[in-house]
PDB file of C-alpha atoms and ligand atoms in Angstrom:
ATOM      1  CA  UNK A   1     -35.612 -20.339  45.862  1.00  0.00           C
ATOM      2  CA  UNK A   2     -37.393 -21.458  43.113  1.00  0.00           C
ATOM      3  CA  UNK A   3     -41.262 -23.235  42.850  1.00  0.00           C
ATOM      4  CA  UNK A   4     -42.794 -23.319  39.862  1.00  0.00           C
ATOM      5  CA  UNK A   5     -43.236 -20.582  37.394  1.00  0.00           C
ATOM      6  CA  UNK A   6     -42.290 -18.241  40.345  1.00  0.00           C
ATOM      7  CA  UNK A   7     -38.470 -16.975  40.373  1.00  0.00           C
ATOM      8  CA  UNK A   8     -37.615 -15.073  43.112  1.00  0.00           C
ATOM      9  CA  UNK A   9     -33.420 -14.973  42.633  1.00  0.00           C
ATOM     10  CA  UNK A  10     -32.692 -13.060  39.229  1.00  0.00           C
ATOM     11  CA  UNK A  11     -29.253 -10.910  39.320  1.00  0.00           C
ATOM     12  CA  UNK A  12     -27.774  -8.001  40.738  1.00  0.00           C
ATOM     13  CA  UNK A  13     -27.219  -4.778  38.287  1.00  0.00           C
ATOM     14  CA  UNK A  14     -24.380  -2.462  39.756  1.00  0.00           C
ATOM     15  CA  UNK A  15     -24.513   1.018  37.807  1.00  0.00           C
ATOM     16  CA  UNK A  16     -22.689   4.073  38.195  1.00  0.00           C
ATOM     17  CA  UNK A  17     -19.875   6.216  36.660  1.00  0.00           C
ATOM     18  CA  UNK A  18     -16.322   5.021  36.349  1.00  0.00           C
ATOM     19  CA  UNK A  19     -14.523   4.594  39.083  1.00  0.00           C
ATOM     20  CA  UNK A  20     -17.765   4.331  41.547  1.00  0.00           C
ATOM     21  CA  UNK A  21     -16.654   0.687  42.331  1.00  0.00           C
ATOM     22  CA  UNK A  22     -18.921  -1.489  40.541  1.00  0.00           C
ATOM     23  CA  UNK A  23     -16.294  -4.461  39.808  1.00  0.00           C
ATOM     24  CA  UNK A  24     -14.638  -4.353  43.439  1.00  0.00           C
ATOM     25  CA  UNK A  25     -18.210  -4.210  44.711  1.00  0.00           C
ATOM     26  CA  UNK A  26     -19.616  -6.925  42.617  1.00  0.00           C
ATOM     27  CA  UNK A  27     -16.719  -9.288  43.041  1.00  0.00           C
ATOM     28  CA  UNK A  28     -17.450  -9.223  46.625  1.00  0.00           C
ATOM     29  CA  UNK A  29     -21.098  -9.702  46.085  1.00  0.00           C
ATOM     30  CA  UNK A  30     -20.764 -12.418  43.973  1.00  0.00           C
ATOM     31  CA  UNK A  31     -18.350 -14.196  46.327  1.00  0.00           C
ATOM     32  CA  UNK A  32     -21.147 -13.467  49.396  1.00  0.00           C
ATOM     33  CA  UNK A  33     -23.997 -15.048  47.220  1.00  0.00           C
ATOM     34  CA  UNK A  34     -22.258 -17.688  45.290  1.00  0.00           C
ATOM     35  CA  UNK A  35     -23.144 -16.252  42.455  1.00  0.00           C
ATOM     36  CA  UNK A  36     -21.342 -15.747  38.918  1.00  0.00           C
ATOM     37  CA  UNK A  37     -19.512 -12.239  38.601  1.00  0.00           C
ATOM     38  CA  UNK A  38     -19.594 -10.546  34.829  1.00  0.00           C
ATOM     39  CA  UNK A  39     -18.443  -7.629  34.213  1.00  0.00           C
ATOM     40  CA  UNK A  40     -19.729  -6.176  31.313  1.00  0.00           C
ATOM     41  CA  UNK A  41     -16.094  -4.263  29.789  1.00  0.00           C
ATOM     42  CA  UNK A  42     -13.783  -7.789  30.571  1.00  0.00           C
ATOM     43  CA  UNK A  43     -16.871  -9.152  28.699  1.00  0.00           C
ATOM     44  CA  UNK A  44     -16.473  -7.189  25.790  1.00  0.00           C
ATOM     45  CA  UNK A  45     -12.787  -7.084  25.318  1.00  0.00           C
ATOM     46  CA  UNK A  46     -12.179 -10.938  25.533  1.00  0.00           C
ATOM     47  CA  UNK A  47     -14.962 -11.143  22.901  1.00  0.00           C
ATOM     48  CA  UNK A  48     -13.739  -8.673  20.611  1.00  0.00           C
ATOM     49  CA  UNK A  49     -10.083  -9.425  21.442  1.00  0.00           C
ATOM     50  CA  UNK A  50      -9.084  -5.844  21.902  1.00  0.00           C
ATOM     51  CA  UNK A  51      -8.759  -3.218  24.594  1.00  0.00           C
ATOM     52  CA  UNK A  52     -12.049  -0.592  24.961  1.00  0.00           C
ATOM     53  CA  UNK A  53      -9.065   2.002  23.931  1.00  0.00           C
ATOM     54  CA  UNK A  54      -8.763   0.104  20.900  1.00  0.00           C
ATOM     55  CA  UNK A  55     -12.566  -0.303  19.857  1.00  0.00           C
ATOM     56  CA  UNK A  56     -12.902   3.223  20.739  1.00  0.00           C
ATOM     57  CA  UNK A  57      -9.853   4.510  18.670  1.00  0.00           C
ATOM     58  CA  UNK A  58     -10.819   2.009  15.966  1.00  0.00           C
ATOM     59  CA  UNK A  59     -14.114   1.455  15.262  1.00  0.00           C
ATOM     60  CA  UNK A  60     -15.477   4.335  17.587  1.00  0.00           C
ATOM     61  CA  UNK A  61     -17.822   4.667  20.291  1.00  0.00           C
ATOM     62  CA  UNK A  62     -21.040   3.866  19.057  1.00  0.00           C
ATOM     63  CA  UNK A  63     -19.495   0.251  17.775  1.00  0.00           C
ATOM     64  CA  UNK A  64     -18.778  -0.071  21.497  1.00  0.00           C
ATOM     65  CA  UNK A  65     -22.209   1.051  22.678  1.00  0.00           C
ATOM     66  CA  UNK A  66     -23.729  -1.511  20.079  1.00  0.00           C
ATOM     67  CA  UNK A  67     -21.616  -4.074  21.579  1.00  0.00           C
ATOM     68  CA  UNK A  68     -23.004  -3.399  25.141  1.00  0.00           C
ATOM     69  CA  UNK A  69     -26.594  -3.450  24.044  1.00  0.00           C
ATOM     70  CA  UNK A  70     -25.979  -6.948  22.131  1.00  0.00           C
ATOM     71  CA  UNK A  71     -24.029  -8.277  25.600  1.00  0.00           C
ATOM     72  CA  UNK A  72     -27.298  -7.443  27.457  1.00  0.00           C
ATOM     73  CA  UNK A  73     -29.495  -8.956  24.686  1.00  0.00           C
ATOM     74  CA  UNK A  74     -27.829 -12.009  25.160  1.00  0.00           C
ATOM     75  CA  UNK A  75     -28.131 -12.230  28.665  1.00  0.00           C
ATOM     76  CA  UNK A  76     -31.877 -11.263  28.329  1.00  0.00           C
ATOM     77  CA  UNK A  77     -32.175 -13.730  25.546  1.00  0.00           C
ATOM     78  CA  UNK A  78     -30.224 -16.396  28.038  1.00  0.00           C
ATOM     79  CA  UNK A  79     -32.553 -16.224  30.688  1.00  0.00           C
ATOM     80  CA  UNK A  80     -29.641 -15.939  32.893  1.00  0.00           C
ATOM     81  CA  UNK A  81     -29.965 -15.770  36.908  1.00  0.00           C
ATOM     82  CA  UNK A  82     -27.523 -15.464  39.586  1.00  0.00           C
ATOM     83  CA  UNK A  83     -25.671 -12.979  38.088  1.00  0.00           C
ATOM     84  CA  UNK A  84     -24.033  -9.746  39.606  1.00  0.00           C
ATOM     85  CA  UNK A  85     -23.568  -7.772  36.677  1.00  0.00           C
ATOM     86  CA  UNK A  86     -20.544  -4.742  36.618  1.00  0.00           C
ATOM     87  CA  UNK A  87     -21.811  -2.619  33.840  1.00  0.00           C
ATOM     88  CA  UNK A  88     -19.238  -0.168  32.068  1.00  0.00           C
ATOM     89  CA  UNK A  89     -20.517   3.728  33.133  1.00  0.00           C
ATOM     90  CA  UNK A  90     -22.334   4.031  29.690  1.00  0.00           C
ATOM     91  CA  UNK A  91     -24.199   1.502  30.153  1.00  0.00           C
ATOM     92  CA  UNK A  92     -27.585   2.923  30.999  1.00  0.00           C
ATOM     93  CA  UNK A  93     -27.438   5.864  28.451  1.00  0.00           C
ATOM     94  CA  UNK A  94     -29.355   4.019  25.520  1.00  0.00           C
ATOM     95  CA  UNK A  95     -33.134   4.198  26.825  1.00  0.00           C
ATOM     96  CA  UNK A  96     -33.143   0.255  25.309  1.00  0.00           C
ATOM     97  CA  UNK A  97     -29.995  -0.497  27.507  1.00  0.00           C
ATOM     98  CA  UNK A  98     -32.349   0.665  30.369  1.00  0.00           C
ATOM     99  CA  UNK A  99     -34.815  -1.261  30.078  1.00  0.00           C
ATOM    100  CA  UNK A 100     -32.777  -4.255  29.058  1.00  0.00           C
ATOM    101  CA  UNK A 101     -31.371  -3.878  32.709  1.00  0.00           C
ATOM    102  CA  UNK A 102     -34.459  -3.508  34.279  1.00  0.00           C
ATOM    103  CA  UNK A 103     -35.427  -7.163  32.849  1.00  0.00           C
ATOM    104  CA  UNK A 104     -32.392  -8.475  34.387  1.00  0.00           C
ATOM    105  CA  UNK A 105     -32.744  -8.277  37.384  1.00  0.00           C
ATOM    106  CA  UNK A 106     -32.596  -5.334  40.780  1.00  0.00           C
ATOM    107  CA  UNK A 107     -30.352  -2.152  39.145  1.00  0.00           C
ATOM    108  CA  UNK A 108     -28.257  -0.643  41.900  1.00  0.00           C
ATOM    109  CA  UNK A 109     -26.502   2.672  40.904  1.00  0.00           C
ATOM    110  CA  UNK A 110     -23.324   3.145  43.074  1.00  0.00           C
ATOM    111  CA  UNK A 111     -23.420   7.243  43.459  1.00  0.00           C
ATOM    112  CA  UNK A 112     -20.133   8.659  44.221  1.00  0.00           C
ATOM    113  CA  UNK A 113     -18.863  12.517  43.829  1.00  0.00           C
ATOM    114  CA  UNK A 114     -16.582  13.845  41.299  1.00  0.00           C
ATOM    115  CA  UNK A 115     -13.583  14.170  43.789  1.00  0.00           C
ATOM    116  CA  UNK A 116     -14.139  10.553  44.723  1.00  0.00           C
ATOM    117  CA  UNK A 117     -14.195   9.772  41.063  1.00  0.00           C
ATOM    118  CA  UNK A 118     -11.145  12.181  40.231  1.00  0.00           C
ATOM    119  CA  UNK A 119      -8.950  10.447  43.483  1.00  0.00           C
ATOM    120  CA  UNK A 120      -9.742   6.654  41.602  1.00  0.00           C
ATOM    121  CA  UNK A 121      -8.921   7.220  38.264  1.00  0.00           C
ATOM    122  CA  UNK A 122      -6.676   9.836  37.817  1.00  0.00           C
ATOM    123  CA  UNK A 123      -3.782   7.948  37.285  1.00  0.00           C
ATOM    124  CA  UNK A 124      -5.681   5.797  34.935  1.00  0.00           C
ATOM    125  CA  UNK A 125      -4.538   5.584  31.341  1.00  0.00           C
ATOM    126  CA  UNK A 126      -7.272   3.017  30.213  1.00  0.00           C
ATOM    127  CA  UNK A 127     -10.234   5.235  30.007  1.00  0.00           C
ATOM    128  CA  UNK A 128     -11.032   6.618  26.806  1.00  0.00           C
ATOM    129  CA  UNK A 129     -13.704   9.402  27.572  1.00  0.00           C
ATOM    130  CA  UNK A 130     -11.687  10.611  30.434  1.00  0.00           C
ATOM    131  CA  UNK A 131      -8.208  11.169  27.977  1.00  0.00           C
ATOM    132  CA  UNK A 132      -8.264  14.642  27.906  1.00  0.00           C
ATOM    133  CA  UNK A 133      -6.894  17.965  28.889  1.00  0.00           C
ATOM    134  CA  UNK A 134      -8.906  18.389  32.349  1.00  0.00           C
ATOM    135  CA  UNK A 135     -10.451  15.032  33.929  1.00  0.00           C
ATOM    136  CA  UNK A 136     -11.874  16.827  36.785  1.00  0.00           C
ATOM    137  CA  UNK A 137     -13.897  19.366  34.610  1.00  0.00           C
ATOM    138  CA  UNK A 138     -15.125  16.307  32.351  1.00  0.00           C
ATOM    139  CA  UNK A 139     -16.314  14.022  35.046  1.00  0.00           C
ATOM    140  CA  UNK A 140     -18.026  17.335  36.775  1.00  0.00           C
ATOM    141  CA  UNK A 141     -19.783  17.865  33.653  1.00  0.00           C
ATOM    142  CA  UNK A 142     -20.578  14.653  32.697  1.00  0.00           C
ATOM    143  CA  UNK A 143     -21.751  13.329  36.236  1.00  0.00           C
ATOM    144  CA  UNK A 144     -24.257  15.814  35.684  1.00  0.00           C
ATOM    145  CA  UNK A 145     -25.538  14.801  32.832  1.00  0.00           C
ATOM    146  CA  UNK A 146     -25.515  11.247  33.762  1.00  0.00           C
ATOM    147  CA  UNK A 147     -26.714  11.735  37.291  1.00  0.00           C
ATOM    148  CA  UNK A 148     -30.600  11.643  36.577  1.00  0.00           C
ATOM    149  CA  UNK A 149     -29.610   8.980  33.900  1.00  0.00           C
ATOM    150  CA  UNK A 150     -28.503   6.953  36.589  1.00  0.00           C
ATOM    151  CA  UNK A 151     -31.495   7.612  39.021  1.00  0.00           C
ATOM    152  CA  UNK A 152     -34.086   7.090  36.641  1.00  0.00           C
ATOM    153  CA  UNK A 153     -32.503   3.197  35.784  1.00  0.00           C
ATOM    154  CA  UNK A 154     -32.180   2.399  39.184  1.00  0.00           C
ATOM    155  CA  UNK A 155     -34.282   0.620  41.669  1.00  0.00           C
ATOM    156  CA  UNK A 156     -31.975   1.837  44.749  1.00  0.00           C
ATOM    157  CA  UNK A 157     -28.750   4.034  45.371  1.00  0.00           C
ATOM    158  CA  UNK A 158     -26.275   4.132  47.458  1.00  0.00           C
ATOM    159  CA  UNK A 159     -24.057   6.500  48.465  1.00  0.00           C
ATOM    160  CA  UNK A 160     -20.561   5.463  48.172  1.00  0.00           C
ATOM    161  CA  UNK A 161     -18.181   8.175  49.206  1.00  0.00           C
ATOM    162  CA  UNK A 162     -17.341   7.629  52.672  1.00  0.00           C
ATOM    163  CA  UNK A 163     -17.637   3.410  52.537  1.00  0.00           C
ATOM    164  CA  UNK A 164     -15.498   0.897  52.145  1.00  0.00           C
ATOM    165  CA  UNK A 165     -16.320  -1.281  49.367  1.00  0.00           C
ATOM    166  CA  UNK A 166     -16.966  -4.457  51.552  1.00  0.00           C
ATOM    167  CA  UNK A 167     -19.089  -2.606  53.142  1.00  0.00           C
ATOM    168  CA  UNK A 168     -21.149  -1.462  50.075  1.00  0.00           C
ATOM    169  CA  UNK A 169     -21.406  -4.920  49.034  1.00  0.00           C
ATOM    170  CA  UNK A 170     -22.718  -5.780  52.398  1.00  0.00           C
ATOM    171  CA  UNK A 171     -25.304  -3.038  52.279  1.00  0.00           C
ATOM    172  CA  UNK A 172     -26.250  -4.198  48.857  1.00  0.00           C
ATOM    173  CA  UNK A 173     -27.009  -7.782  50.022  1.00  0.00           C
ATOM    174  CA  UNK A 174     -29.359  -6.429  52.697  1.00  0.00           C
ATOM    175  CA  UNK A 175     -31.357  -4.605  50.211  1.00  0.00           C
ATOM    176  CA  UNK A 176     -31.376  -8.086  48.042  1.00  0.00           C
ATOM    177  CA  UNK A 177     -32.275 -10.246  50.621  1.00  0.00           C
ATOM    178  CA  UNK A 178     -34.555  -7.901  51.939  1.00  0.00           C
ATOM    179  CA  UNK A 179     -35.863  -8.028  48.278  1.00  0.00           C
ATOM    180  CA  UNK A 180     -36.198 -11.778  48.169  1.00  0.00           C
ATOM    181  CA  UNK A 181     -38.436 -11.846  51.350  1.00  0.00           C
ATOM    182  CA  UNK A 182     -40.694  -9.338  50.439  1.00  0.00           C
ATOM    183  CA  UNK A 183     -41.447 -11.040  47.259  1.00  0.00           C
ATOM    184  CA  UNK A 184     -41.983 -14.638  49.103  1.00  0.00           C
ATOM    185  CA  UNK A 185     -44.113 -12.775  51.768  1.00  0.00           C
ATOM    186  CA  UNK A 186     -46.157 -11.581  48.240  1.00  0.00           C
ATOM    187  CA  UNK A 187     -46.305 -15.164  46.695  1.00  0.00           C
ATOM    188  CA  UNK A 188     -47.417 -16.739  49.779  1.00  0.00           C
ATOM    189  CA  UNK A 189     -44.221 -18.551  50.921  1.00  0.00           C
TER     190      UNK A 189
HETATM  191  C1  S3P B 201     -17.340   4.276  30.069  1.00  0.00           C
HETATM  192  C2  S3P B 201     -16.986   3.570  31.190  1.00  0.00           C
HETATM  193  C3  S3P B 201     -16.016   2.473  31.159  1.00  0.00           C
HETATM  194  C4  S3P B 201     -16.003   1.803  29.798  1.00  0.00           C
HETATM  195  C5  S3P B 201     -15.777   2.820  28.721  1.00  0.00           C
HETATM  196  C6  S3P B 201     -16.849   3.919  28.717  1.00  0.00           C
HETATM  197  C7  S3P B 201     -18.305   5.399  30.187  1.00  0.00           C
HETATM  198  O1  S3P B 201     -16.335   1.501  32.149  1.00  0.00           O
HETATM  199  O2  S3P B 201     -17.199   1.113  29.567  1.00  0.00           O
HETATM  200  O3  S3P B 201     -14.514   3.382  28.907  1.00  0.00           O
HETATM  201  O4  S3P B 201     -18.863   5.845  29.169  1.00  0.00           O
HETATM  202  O5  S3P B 201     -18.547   5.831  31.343  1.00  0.00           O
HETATM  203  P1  S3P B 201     -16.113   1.723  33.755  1.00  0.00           P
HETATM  204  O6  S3P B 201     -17.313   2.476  34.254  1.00  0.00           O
HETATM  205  O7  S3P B 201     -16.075   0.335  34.276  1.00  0.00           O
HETATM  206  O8  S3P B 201     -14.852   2.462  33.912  1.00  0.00           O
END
């Protein structure tokens, strides 16, 4: 895939608001492509040795935002490749986060409604934001306010309501390997 200064395999982003998918998804893209799976929250809480709950009831959300801005740093920093990346659904909210994931590689935001959303994580107890009196109001009102968030970070969408998540995964390494051809056909390969 590689000849010299000319890289045509970096990683897979997967984007979207809790519950979309994105670790199911990505741990079946990774498997397809043999490449590594990270997910961005697991990444976080073996570092830091505590739950998300915890860093947000301890040390608050922004410490947790600063923690996934220094994750992607890293992996900038890394030069890493063959990645498919689960981000948490705050991910792409700092404008430096966004373009942190834009150097890493092809973002794909996984775009699912809010009764989708509501029928995933509703009996979910390990989701700070989403702790609250009325979860179906909140992830209404914050799915529109992330919605054009989302868009603006990512280099496709897919819709994610009516498919199984093999089948996402599937249709996400078509657009990839559609991706990687293209790019040889540019280079001259
Ligand atoms: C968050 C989403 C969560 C996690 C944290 C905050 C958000 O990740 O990062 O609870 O702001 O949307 P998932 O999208 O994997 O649930």
């Amino acid at each position: 895939m590689q000849r010299g200064r000319v890289c045509f395999v970096k990683n897979i982003i997967l984007i979207g608001y809790m519950g979309c998918g994105k670790s199911t998804v990505g741990q079946c893209l990774a498997k397809m492509l043999d490449f590594t799976f990270v997910d961005t929250d697991a990444f976080i809480e073996t570092q830091q040795q505590r739950t998300i709950s915890d860093i947000f009831a301890i040390e608050g959300e922004e410490k947790f935002r600063q923690l996934e801005t220094d994750l992607l740093k890293q992996l900038v920093k890394e030069g890493r490749e063959q990645l498919v990346i689960a981000t948490g659904g705050g991910m792409p909210l700092r404008s430096e986060n966004r373009e942190l994931l834009s150097k890493l590689g092809m973002v794909v935001y996984l775009k699912a409604s809010p009764e989708t959303i509501y029928d995933r994580v509703k009996n979910d107890t390990q989701r700070p934001l989403l702790q609250c009196d009325n979860p179906f109001a909140k992830i209404q009102e914050m799915i529109v306010q992330r919605a054009p968030v989302y868009q603006e970070t990512a280099e496709h969408i897919v819709m994610v309501d009516t498919l199984a998540q093999e089948v996402v995964a599937e249709h996400i390494l078509g657009i990839f390997q559609d991706n990687i051809s293209k790019s040889q056909q540019r280079n001259g390969y």
